[in-house]
Amino acid sequence: DSDVRERRVKMWIELVDSKPPQNATYTMGCDIGTGTGASDSTVSICDDAQRRKVFEFKTHGILPEEFAEHVIAPLYRLFSTPKGVPFLSWDQGGPGIPFGAKILSLGSMQVYYYRARDKRGAKAEKRPGLPAGGGIKAMAFERFRSALLGGYYITPSAETYDQATEYVYPAERGAAPYH
């Protein structure tokens, strides 16, 4: 990992025997960067019952396939508990394509599949990850932001909270938010 920034890993739970609490299930959400220093690849992990962020990691120095294999796969095993395995979702566009291919090649993980509808309303093929186009990413982000600002979802991450309050959706930029 060529990213030398400090405090890239943050955890808001206490480990017991080097594991997160085993009486919980977790969800993992990823935003994938190119790994060339231009933008971060991130993973956030949430305790499902408490609706609380418990872990985050970011880097801009790992290629998408390496991020899948050397960061996500070990975290997936770590946050698997007797109550269940984590649910994993990511942005399927751009660098999310090679990331998703690597995730699927690593074996059985519980991943989010988006099922689009064609113009007639019939269901089209399922694809792993969350599409960026068609207003889907903007809708998902707005739901997250509403849950966060409404107190339904809790994050101890000041950076996450600040970013969620700063996104703008101008009509001329289309459906994608920008910061």
Backbone as a chain_set.jsonl record, in Angstrom:
{"seq": "DSDVRERRVKMWIELVDSKPPQNATYTMGCDIGTGTGASDSTVSICDDAQRRKVFEFKTHGILPEEFAEHVIAPLYRLFSTPKGVPFLSWDQGGPGIPFGAKILSLGSMQVYYYRARDKRGAKAEKRPGLPAGGGIKAMAFERFRSALLGGYYITPSAETYDQATEYVYPAERGAAPYH", "coords": {"N": [[0.856, -1.181, 0.0], [0.784, 2.055, -1.016], [-0.092, 4.33, 0.231], [0.585, 6.606, 2.68], [-0.644, 8.036, 4.64], [-1.712, 8.911, 7.971], [-3.933, 7.447, 10.424], [-5.848, 5.972, 8.888], [-7.358, 3.807, 9.427], [-10.161, 3.282, 11.385], [-11.85, 2.36, 14.295], [-14.745, 1.686, 16.144], [-15.535, -0.075, 18.109], [-15.053, -2.5, 20.712], [-12.749, -5.084, 20.554], [-13.08, -8.548, 21.208], [-11.189, -11.147, 22.231], [-9.673, -10.679, 19.92], [-11.658, -10.296, 18.014], [-14.598, -8.796, 16.536], [-17.676, -7.977, 18.319], [-19.556, -10.933, 18.699], [-22.232, -11.358, 18.758], [-23.688, -10.11, 16.829], [-24.661, -8.939, 13.52], [-23.251, -7.764, 10.452], [-22.885, -5.137, 7.986], [-21.193, -4.309, 5.017], [-20.024, -1.597, 3.21], [-18.677, -0.307, 0.23], [-16.664, 2.059, -1.52], [-15.002, 2.431, -4.435], [-11.791, 3.348, -5.443], [-9.263, 4.198, -7.908], [-6.756, 3.449, -7.081], [-4.455, 4.773, -7.617], [-3.691, 7.009, -6.297], [-5.327, 9.156, -6.787], [-8.0, 9.091, -5.833], [-9.788, 7.853, -2.965], [-10.156, 4.413, -1.998], [-12.632, 3.009, -0.063], [-13.959, 1.404, 2.865], [-16.763, 0.891, 4.827], [-18.124, -0.338, 7.812], [-20.996, -1.566, 9.344], [-22.85, -2.161, 12.306], [-25.625, -4.099, 12.192], [-27.973, -4.351, 13.867], [-27.688, -2.296, 15.745], [-27.516, -0.207, 14.018], [-25.24, 1.299, 13.49], [-22.146, 2.727, 12.617], [-19.161, 0.936, 12.79], [-16.601, 0.591, 11.933], [-14.048, 1.835, 9.761], [-12.071, 2.17, 6.826], [-9.637, 3.585, 4.729], [-7.87, 4.117, 1.673], [-5.6, 5.273, -0.829], [-3.813, 3.927, -2.258], [-3.942, 1.291, -3.248], [-4.649, -1.007, -5.759], [-7.873, -1.744, -7.3], [-8.463, -4.593, -7.476], [-6.6, -5.658, -5.687], [-7.433, -4.378, -3.371], [-9.873, -5.672, -2.98], [-8.99, -8.323, -2.51], [-6.981, -8.192, -0.472], [-7.892, -6.489, 1.514], [-10.799, -6.339, 1.738], [-11.642, -9.119, 1.678], [-10.262, -10.307, 3.993], [-11.435, -8.667, 6.017], [-14.096, -9.361, 5.688], [-14.092, -12.018, 6.543], [-13.284, -11.563, 9.209], [-15.464, -10.085, 10.252], [-17.5, -11.903, 10.048], [-19.83, -13.766, 11.842], [-21.219, -16.065, 14.34], [-23.894, -15.452, 14.063], [-24.222, -14.656, 11.451], [-23.005, -13.897, 8.09], [-21.3, -10.997, 6.752], [-23.102, -8.561, 4.801], [-22.388, -7.368, 1.638], [-21.759, -4.518, -0.332], [-21.068, -2.417, -3.179], [-19.999, 0.334, -5.248], [-20.653, -0.13, -8.529], [-19.577, 0.974, -10.838], [-16.865, 2.129, -13.004], [-13.801, 1.775, -11.354], [-15.011, -0.054, -9.746], [-15.747, -2.209, -11.261], [-13.497, -4.067, -11.876], [-12.95, -4.587, -9.187], [-15.364, -5.794, -8.284], [-15.387, -8.097, -9.917], [-13.177, -9.438, -8.877], [-14.004, -9.842, -6.218], [-16.173, -11.603, -6.643], [-14.752, -13.762, -7.656], [-13.444, -14.704, -5.453], [-14.963, -16.398, -3.958], [-17.711, -17.564, -1.939], [-19.5, -14.95, -0.965], [-21.825, -12.847, 0.601], [-23.373, -10.775, -1.43], [-24.621, -7.638, -2.701], [-26.994, -7.527, -5.24], [-28.061, -5.792, -8.003], [-31.076, -5.463, -9.684], [-32.093, -4.494, -12.64], [-34.776, -2.927, -14.46], [-36.198, -3.334, -17.655], [-37.21, -1.165, -20.424], [-39.857, -1.831, -20.736], [-40.639, -2.547, -18.268], [-40.12, -5.076, -17.452], [-38.134, -7.428, -15.621], [-34.646, -7.257, -15.879], [-31.318, -8.652, -16.33], [-29.496, -9.593, -13.336], [-26.987, -7.734, -11.615], [-23.922, -7.579, -9.855], [-23.316, -5.255, -7.208], [-23.855, -1.67, -6.87], [-25.371, 0.338, -9.243], [-24.128, 3.357, -10.773], [-25.435, 5.058, -12.475], [-28.529, 6.488, -13.839], [-29.749, 7.754, -11.708], [-29.746, 6.111, -9.52], [-27.579, 5.781, -7.717], [-27.58, 8.331, -6.587], [-30.101, 8.31, -5.36], [-29.73, 6.256, -3.466], [-27.689, 7.404, -1.931], [-29.025, 9.661, -0.955], [-30.985, 8.465, 0.631], [-29.304, 7.314, 2.556], [-28.194, 9.654, 3.634], [-30.513, 10.892, 4.674], [-31.212, 8.993, 6.62], [-28.991, 9.194, 8.278], [-28.962, 11.961, 9.07], [-31.444, 12.033, 10.21], [-31.195, 10.471, 12.43], [-31.575, 7.722, 12.347], [-29.509, 6.13, 11.498], [-26.295, 5.847, 12.853], [-23.213, 7.467, 13.015], [-19.977, 7.566, 14.273], [-18.023, 8.838, 12.92], [-16.736, 11.823, 12.138], [-15.91, 12.798, 9.689], [-17.445, 11.336, 7.792], [-20.017, 12.211, 8.494], [-19.797, 14.999, 8.031], [-19.249, 15.044, 5.243], [-21.631, 13.961, 4.266], [-23.441, 15.983, 4.789], [-22.601, 17.96, 3.09], [-22.892, 17.387, 0.368], [-24.111, 18.126, -2.934], [-26.779, 18.417, -5.301], [-27.032, 19.458, -8.197], [-29.18, 20.266, -10.96], [-28.055, 20.522, -13.503], [-25.861, 18.873, -13.417], [-26.814, 16.356, -13.524], [-27.806, 13.189, -12.131], [-25.85, 12.443, -10.331], [-24.293, 12.996, -7.214], [-22.067, 15.584, -6.066], [-19.142, 16.717, -4.377]], "CA": [[0.0, 0.0, 0.0], [1.642, 3.235, -1.123], [-0.709, 5.426, 0.975], [1.3, 6.725, 3.946], [-1.37, 8.894, 5.582], [-2.016, 8.335, 9.276], [-5.336, 7.298, 10.857], [-6.703, 5.493, 7.807], [-8.224, 2.793, 10.029], [-10.857, 3.739, 12.59], [-12.75, 1.345, 14.82], [-15.527, 2.187, 17.271], [-16.002, -1.197, 18.933], [-13.981, -3.204, 21.399], [-12.587, -6.463, 20.132], [-13.028, -9.567, 22.257], [-10.36, -12.213, 21.669], [-9.28, -10.205, 18.585], [-12.804, -10.344, 17.109], [-15.697, -7.894, 16.884], [-18.74, -8.685, 19.039], [-20.069, -12.067, 17.934], [-23.698, -11.413, 18.876], [-24.179, -9.117, 15.877], [-24.381, -9.106, 12.096], [-22.638, -6.557, 9.936], [-22.983, -4.799, 6.574], [-19.998, -3.634, 4.513], [-20.238, -0.78, 2.023], [-17.393, 0.115, -0.341], [-16.539, 2.968, -2.652], [-13.725, 1.967, -4.965], [-10.964, 4.271, -6.21], [-8.39, 3.553, -8.886], [-5.535, 2.957, -6.45], [-3.299, 5.497, -8.157], [-3.478, 8.222, -5.523], [-6.28, 10.207, -7.153], [-9.173, 9.038, -4.965], [-9.732, 6.774, -1.986], [-11.025, 3.256, -1.854], [-13.053, 3.005, 1.331], [-14.934, 0.434, 3.34], [-17.411, 1.205, 6.098], [-18.82, -1.511, 8.337], [-22.07, -1.158, 10.244], [-23.572, -3.148, 13.115], [-26.981, -4.041, 11.653], [-29.001, -4.139, 14.894], [-27.509, -0.976, 16.35], [-27.513, 0.783, 12.933], [-24.121, 2.146, 13.892], [-20.861, 2.467, 11.977], [-18.213, 0.435, 13.771], [-15.261, 0.468, 11.361], [-13.815, 2.396, 8.434], [-10.701, 2.133, 6.322], [-9.497, 4.239, 3.428], [-6.539, 4.149, 1.089], [-5.555, 5.612, -2.248], [-2.611, 3.294, -2.777], [-4.132, -0.131, -3.558], [-5.491, -1.228, -6.932], [-9.171, -2.31, -6.924], [-8.409, -6.042, -7.269], [-5.853, -5.888, -4.45], [-8.312, -3.933, -2.283], [-10.821, -6.766, -2.773], [-8.342, -9.527, -1.984], [-6.145, -8.013, 0.714], [-8.586, -5.692, 2.53], [-12.2, -6.743, 1.93], [-11.776, -10.535, 2.023], [-9.958, -10.54, 5.414], [-12.443, -8.023, 6.859], [-15.312, -10.17, 5.562], [-13.923, -13.156, 7.468], [-13.236, -11.049, 10.572], [-16.789, -9.644, 10.688], [-18.45, -13.017, 10.009], [-20.101, -14.198, 13.214], [-22.185, -17.17, 14.39], [-25.221, -14.953, 13.675], [-24.3, -14.471, 10.006], [-21.889, -13.289, 7.356], [-21.625, -9.629, 6.344], [-23.698, -8.225, 3.514], [-21.39, -6.522, 0.992], [-22.195, -3.756, -1.497], [-20.089, -1.462, -3.679], [-20.324, 1.107, -6.444], [-20.218, -1.032, -9.604], [-18.996, 1.668, -11.986], [-15.432, 2.44, -13.054], [-12.935, 0.803, -10.69], [-15.843, -1.078, -9.104], [-15.871, -3.374, -12.153], [-12.496, -5.088, -11.538], [-13.134, -4.934, -7.781], [-16.46, -6.75, -8.198], [-14.967, -9.363, -10.523], [-12.285, -10.11, -7.924], [-14.843, -10.287, -5.09], [-16.924, -12.787, -7.07], [-13.821, -14.873, -7.853], [-12.896, -15.151, -4.164], [-15.809, -17.407, -3.338], [-19.07, -17.229, -1.508], [-19.753, -13.797, -0.113], [-23.189, -12.348, 0.428], [-23.216, -9.479, -2.08], [-25.801, -6.969, -3.221], [-27.224, -7.602, -6.681], [-29.066, -4.864, -8.499], [-31.838, -5.996, -10.808], [-32.695, -3.398, -13.401], [-35.962, -3.222, -15.262], [-36.064, -2.775, -18.998], [-38.16, -0.088, -20.714], [-41.225, -2.343, -20.63], [-40.905, -2.853, -16.865], [-39.73, -6.451, -17.148], [-36.845, -7.513, -14.938], [-33.483, -7.602, -16.695], [-30.352, -9.452, -15.586], [-28.959, -9.077, -12.086], [-25.57, -7.41, -11.644], [-23.44, -7.292, -8.502], [-22.945, -3.876, -6.936], [-24.852, -0.622, -7.03], [-25.059, 1.167, -10.412], [-23.979, 4.79, -10.54], [-26.288, 5.822, -13.385], [-29.981, 6.45, -13.728], [-30.229, 8.314, -10.443], [-29.764, 5.075, -8.482], [-26.585, 6.124, -6.694], [-28.061, 9.53, -5.903], [-31.208, 7.906, -4.492], [-29.164, 5.514, -2.339], [-26.989, 8.347, -1.067], [-30.01, 10.51, -0.282], [-31.566, 7.645, 1.706], [-28.295, 7.242, 3.616], [-28.115, 10.971, 4.261], [-31.729, 11.079, 5.479], [-31.105, 8.119, 7.799], [-27.952, 9.753, 9.138], [-29.387, 13.227, 9.652], [-32.657, 11.769, 10.985], [-30.878, 9.702, 13.632], [-31.831, 6.295, 12.194], [-28.18, 5.54, 11.365], [-25.357, 6.609, 13.678], [-21.796, 7.355, 12.691], [-19.047, 8.344, 15.088], [-17.051, 9.427, 12.013], [-17.037, 13.217, 11.81], [-15.684, 12.972, 8.254], [-18.631, 10.814, 7.097], [-21.137, 13.108, 8.771], [-19.569, 16.265, 7.329], [-19.411, 14.831, 3.799], [-23.053, 13.736, 3.972], [-24.164, 17.253, 4.846], [-22.052, 18.894, 2.116], [-23.155, 17.002, -1.021], [-25.035, 18.973, -3.67], [-27.357, 17.745, -6.464], [-27.547, 20.423, -9.172], [-29.849, 19.652, -12.109], [-27.203, 20.487, -14.688], [-24.866, 17.807, -13.277], [-27.471, 15.063, -13.608], [-28.223, 12.543, -10.903], [-24.739, 12.131, -9.445], [-23.897, 14.049, -6.271], [-20.648, 15.921, -6.03], [-18.724, 17.314, -3.113]], "C": [[0.895, 1.235, 0.0], [1.085, 4.454, -0.387], [-0.072, 5.492, 2.363], [0.588, 7.64, 4.953], [-1.621, 8.157, 6.898], [-3.528, 8.243, 9.477], [-6.27, 6.915, 9.703], [-7.668, 4.423, 8.297], [-8.837, 3.387, 11.286], [-11.839, 2.66, 13.006], [-13.426, 1.888, 16.07], [-16.205, 1.059, 18.033], [-14.796, -1.787, 19.633], [-13.945, -4.635, 20.903], [-12.525, -7.366, 21.356], [-12.307, -10.761, 21.653], [-10.018, -11.914, 20.202], [-10.401, -10.274, 17.555], [-13.816, -9.279, 17.505], [-16.77, -8.675, 17.648], [-19.416, -9.735, 18.155], [-21.579, -12.22, 18.013], [-24.364, -10.433, 17.918], [-23.976, -9.605, 14.451], [-23.955, -7.745, 11.568], [-22.905, -6.388, 8.443], [-21.747, -4.005, 6.198], [-20.358, -2.871, 3.239], [-18.914, -0.235, 1.533], [-17.586, 1.132, -1.45], [-15.128, 2.735, -3.171], [-13.049, 3.047, -5.794], [-10.05, 3.49, -7.137], [-7.12, 2.967, -8.28], [-4.28, 3.658, -6.93], [-3.017, 6.796, -7.413], [-4.489, 9.313, -5.77], [-7.506, 10.244, -6.244], [-9.087, 7.806, -4.079], [-10.621, 5.598, -2.357], [-11.357, 3.205, -0.37], [-13.953, 1.82, 1.611], [-15.453, 0.939, 4.684], [-18.179, -0.032, 6.526], [-19.766, -1.059, 9.427], [-22.589, -2.359, 11.02], [-25.043, -3.027, 12.732], [-28.037, -3.716, 12.709], [-28.91, -2.745, 15.508], [-27.568, 0.147, 15.321], [-26.424, 1.826, 13.197], [-22.849, 1.735, 13.15], [-19.863, 2.05, 13.043], [-16.775, 0.408, 13.262], [-15.206, 1.228, 10.04], [-12.334, 2.305, 8.104], [-10.689, 2.826, 4.972], [-8.044, 4.186, 2.988], [-6.645, 4.637, -0.352], [-4.378, 4.932, -2.929], [-2.728, 1.815, -3.078], [-5.053, -0.234, -4.772], [-6.794, -1.93, -6.537], [-9.148, -3.817, -6.648], [-7.679, -6.388, -5.976], [-6.671, -5.459, -3.234], [-9.321, -5.043, -1.956], [-10.158, -7.929, -2.044], [-7.666, -9.316, -0.641], [-6.779, -7.166, 1.814], [-9.981, -6.254, 2.786], [-12.326, -8.197, 2.358], [-11.395, -10.809, 3.49], [-10.965, -9.881, 6.361], [-13.75, -8.804, 6.835], [-15.239, -11.366, 6.513], [-13.956, -12.681, 8.911], [-14.632, -10.706, 11.091], [-17.88, -10.696, 10.455], [-18.597, -13.542, 11.428], [-21.013, -15.425, 13.189], [-23.603, -16.742, 13.977], [-25.348, -14.719, 12.176], [-23.058, -13.844, 9.423], [-22.285, -11.869, 6.958], [-22.296, -9.568, 4.973], [-22.774, -7.186, 2.891], [-21.975, -5.832, -0.234], [-21.102, -2.772, -1.888], [-20.644, -0.756, -4.897], [-19.775, 0.334, -7.634], [-19.557, -0.331, -10.788], [-17.502, 1.851, -11.88], [-14.585, 1.385, -12.384], [-13.715, -0.264, -9.911], [-15.993, -2.328, -9.956], [-14.791, -4.417, -11.853], [-12.571, -5.514, -10.064], [-14.205, -6.021, -7.649], [-16.104, -8.102, -8.79], [-14.076, -10.145, -9.566], [-13.081, -10.635, -6.731], [-15.563, -11.573, -5.464], [-16.004, -13.988, -7.263], [-13.298, -15.445, -6.542], [-13.771, -16.17, -3.459], [-17.094, -16.825, -2.808], [-19.086, -16.092, -0.493], [-21.18, -13.355, -0.4], [-23.093, -10.935, -0.125], [-24.552, -8.958, -2.581], [-25.839, -7.128, -4.734], [-28.339, -6.632, -7.037], [-29.758, -5.503, -9.691], [-32.561, -4.839, -11.471], [-33.972, -3.869, -14.076], [-35.759, -2.613, -16.634], [-37.165, -1.747, -19.235], [-39.611, -0.532, -20.611], [-41.594, -2.666, -19.184], [-40.568, -4.28, -16.487], [-38.363, -6.457, -16.489], [-35.765, -7.954, -15.909], [-32.507, -8.391, -15.819], [-29.905, -8.757, -14.3], [-27.47, -8.81, -12.256], [-25.118, -7.095, -10.22], [-23.03, -5.831, -8.362], [-24.082, -2.909, -7.219], [-24.489, 0.245, -8.232], [-24.978, 2.645, -10.056], [-24.976, 5.603, -11.357], [-27.764, 5.742, -13.06], [-30.536, 6.989, -12.427], [-30.205, 7.331, -9.288], [-28.796, 5.401, -7.353], [-27.038, 7.349, -5.9], [-29.198, 9.19, -4.944], [-30.69, 7.162, -3.256], [-28.452, 6.462, -1.375], [-27.979, 9.226, -0.308], [-30.712, 9.745, 0.842], [-30.597, 7.522, 2.881], [-28.233, 8.569, 4.372], [-29.33, 11.245, 5.148], [-31.681, 10.236, 6.748], [-30.088, 8.675, 8.79], [-28.435, 11.016, 9.836], [-30.651, 13.071, 10.49], [-32.428, 10.923, 12.226], [-31.157, 8.205, 13.526], [-30.525, 5.522, 12.097], [-27.203, 6.442, 12.109], [-23.943, 6.38, 13.176], [-20.979, 8.176, 13.67], [-17.987, 9.039, 14.236], [-17.468, 10.845, 11.638], [-16.879, 13.454, 10.312], [-16.897, 12.49, 7.445], [-19.805, 11.761, 7.266], [-20.984, 14.415, 7.993], [-19.766, 16.117, 5.821], [-20.881, 14.662, 3.432], [-23.84, 15.039, 3.974], [-23.725, 18.234, 3.763], [-22.35, 18.545, 0.668], [-24.248, 17.857, -1.628], [-25.514, 18.206, -4.908], [-27.888, 18.762, -7.469], [-28.111, 19.714, -10.397], [-28.91, 19.542, -13.314], [-26.125, 19.412, -14.604], [-25.499, 16.429, -13.387], [-27.743, 14.5, -12.233], [-27.087, 12.341, -9.901], [-24.432, 13.288, -8.505], [-22.426, 14.396, -6.454], [-20.38, 16.692, -4.757], [-17.79, 18.463, -3.398]], "O": [[1.68, 1.431, 0.928], [1.723, 5.507, -0.378], [-0.176, 4.541, 3.138], [1.151, 7.976, 5.995], [-1.728, 6.931, 6.925], [-4.297, 8.895, 8.771], [-7.357, 7.476, 9.568], [-8.684, 4.159, 7.653], [-8.135, 3.924, 12.143], [-12.568, 2.114, 12.178], [-12.779, 2.47, 16.94], [-17.315, 1.219, 18.54], [-13.658, -1.6, 19.202], [-14.971, -5.313, 20.838], [-11.988, -6.993, 22.398], [-12.77, -11.326, 20.662], [-10.073, -12.804, 19.353], [-10.135, -10.306, 16.354], [-13.892, -8.897, 18.672], [-16.769, -9.906, 17.625], [-19.795, -9.46, 17.017], [-22.143, -13.123, 17.395], [-25.48, -9.977, 18.168], [-23.228, -10.55, 14.199], [-24.258, -6.709, 12.161], [-23.122, -7.364, 7.725], [-21.3, -3.138, 6.949], [-20.927, -3.437, 2.306], [-18.109, 0.248, 2.329], [-18.547, 1.069, -2.217], [-14.164, 2.833, -2.412], [-13.64, 3.595, -6.723], [-10.066, 2.259, -7.144], [-6.481, 2.099, -8.876], [-3.168, 3.194, -6.68], [-2.192, 7.597, -7.853], [-4.516, 10.304, -5.041], [-7.999, 11.325, -5.92], [-8.398, 6.839, -4.404], [-11.688, 5.763, -2.948], [-10.475, 3.34, 0.477], [-14.621, 1.3, 0.718], [-14.685, 1.355, 5.552], [-18.81, -0.696, 5.704], [-19.404, -0.283, 10.31], [-22.75, -3.445, 10.463], [-25.647, -1.972, 12.925], [-28.91, -2.884, 12.464], [-29.926, -2.098, 15.759], [-27.659, 1.319, 15.687], [-26.649, 3.035, 13.138], [-22.518, 0.552, 13.067], [-19.725, 2.712, 14.071], [-15.838, 0.229, 14.041], [-16.183, 1.265, 9.293], [-11.472, 2.358, 8.981], [-11.613, 2.673, 4.172], [-7.121, 4.206, 3.802], [-7.665, 4.434, -1.011], [-3.988, 5.305, -4.035], [-1.708, 1.131, -3.159], [-6.116, 0.386, -4.803], [-6.82, -2.643, -5.534], [-9.755, -4.269, -5.678], [-8.084, -7.299, -5.254], [-6.611, -6.102, -2.186], [-9.587, -5.316, -0.785], [-10.704, -8.454, -1.074], [-7.764, -10.169, 0.241], [-6.264, -7.124, 2.931], [-10.311, -6.606, 3.918], [-13.048, -8.49, 3.312], [-12.151, -11.494, 4.179], [-11.315, -10.459, 7.39], [-14.436, -8.897, 7.853], [-16.209, -11.682, 7.202], [-14.584, -13.319, 9.756], [-14.953, -11.003, 12.241], [-19.062, -10.407, 10.645], [-17.606, -13.738, 12.132], [-21.526, -15.789, 12.131], [-24.415, -17.581, 13.588], [-26.462, -14.596, 11.669], [-22.188, -13.336, 10.132], [-23.473, -11.568, 6.84], [-22.074, -10.42, 4.112], [-22.411, -6.215, 3.555], [-22.608, -6.473, -1.073], [-20.308, -2.344, -1.05], [-21.627, -1.191, -5.498], [-18.562, 0.156, -7.747], [-19.022, -1.006, -11.667], [-16.931, 1.743, -10.795], [-14.624, 0.221, -12.78], [-13.139, -1.26, -9.471], [-16.33, -3.393, -9.439], [-15.136, -5.57, -11.593], [-12.288, -6.666, -9.735], [-13.989, -7.039, -6.991], [-16.471, -9.14, -8.238], [-14.198, -11.365, -9.452], [-12.851, -11.758, -6.282], [-15.567, -12.53, -4.69], [-16.431, -15.124, -7.056], [-12.765, -16.555, -6.521], [-13.355, -16.749, -2.456], [-17.506, -15.729, -3.188], [-18.732, -16.264, 0.673], [-21.669, -13.484, -1.523], [-22.774, -9.998, 0.608], [-25.481, -9.719, -2.849], [-24.845, -6.894, -5.422], [-29.418, -6.655, -6.445], [-29.106, -6.02, -10.598], [-33.514, -4.283, -10.927], [-34.205, -5.067, -14.237], [-35.216, -1.516, -16.765], [-37.969, -1.486, -18.34], [-40.501, 0.297, -20.421], [-42.739, -3.02, -18.903], [-40.712, -4.664, -15.326], [-37.529, -5.595, -16.764], [-35.947, -8.906, -16.668], [-32.84, -8.754, -14.691], [-29.927, -7.532, -14.185], [-26.771, -9.552, -12.946], [-25.831, -6.432, -9.467], [-22.466, -5.243, -9.285], [-25.131, -3.289, -7.74], [-23.408, 0.835, -8.251], [-25.67, 3.121, -9.155], [-25.326, 6.719, -10.972], [-28.19, 5.038, -12.145], [-31.682, 6.707, -12.08], [-30.606, 7.681, -8.178], [-29.147, 5.309, -6.177], [-26.893, 7.391, -4.679], [-29.253, 9.722, -3.835], [-31.15, 7.404, -2.14], [-28.591, 6.342, -0.158], [-27.775, 9.501, 0.874], [-31.002, 10.318, 1.892], [-30.995, 7.609, 4.042], [-28.221, 8.593, 5.602], [-29.187, 11.771, 6.251], [-32.061, 10.7, 7.823], [-30.305, 8.629, 10.001], [-28.33, 11.132, 11.057], [-30.907, 13.881, 11.381], [-33.36, 10.682, 12.993], [-30.997, 7.483, 14.509], [-30.44, 4.384, 12.559], [-27.281, 7.666, 12.003], [-23.528, 5.245, 12.942], [-21.258, 9.357, 13.876], [-17.141, 9.755, 14.771], [-18.44, 11.042, 10.908], [-17.636, 14.228, 9.726], [-17.326, 13.17, 6.513], [-20.504, 12.078, 6.303], [-21.937, 14.883, 7.369], [-20.384, 16.975, 5.191], [-21.326, 15.165, 2.4], [-24.811, 15.176, 3.229], [-24.4, 19.238, 3.535], [-22.075, 19.366, -0.207], [-25.189, 18.265, -0.947], [-24.754, 17.438, -5.497], [-29.104, 18.913, -7.583], [-27.586, 18.686, -10.824], [-28.973, 18.565, -14.06], [-25.529, 19.068, -15.625], [-24.787, 15.425, -13.347], [-27.896, 15.252, -11.27], [-27.351, 12.091, -8.724], [-24.323, 14.433, -8.944], [-21.643, 13.582, -6.943], [-21.291, 17.247, -4.143], [-17.312, 19.115, -2.469]]}, "num_chains": 1, "name": "protein.A"}
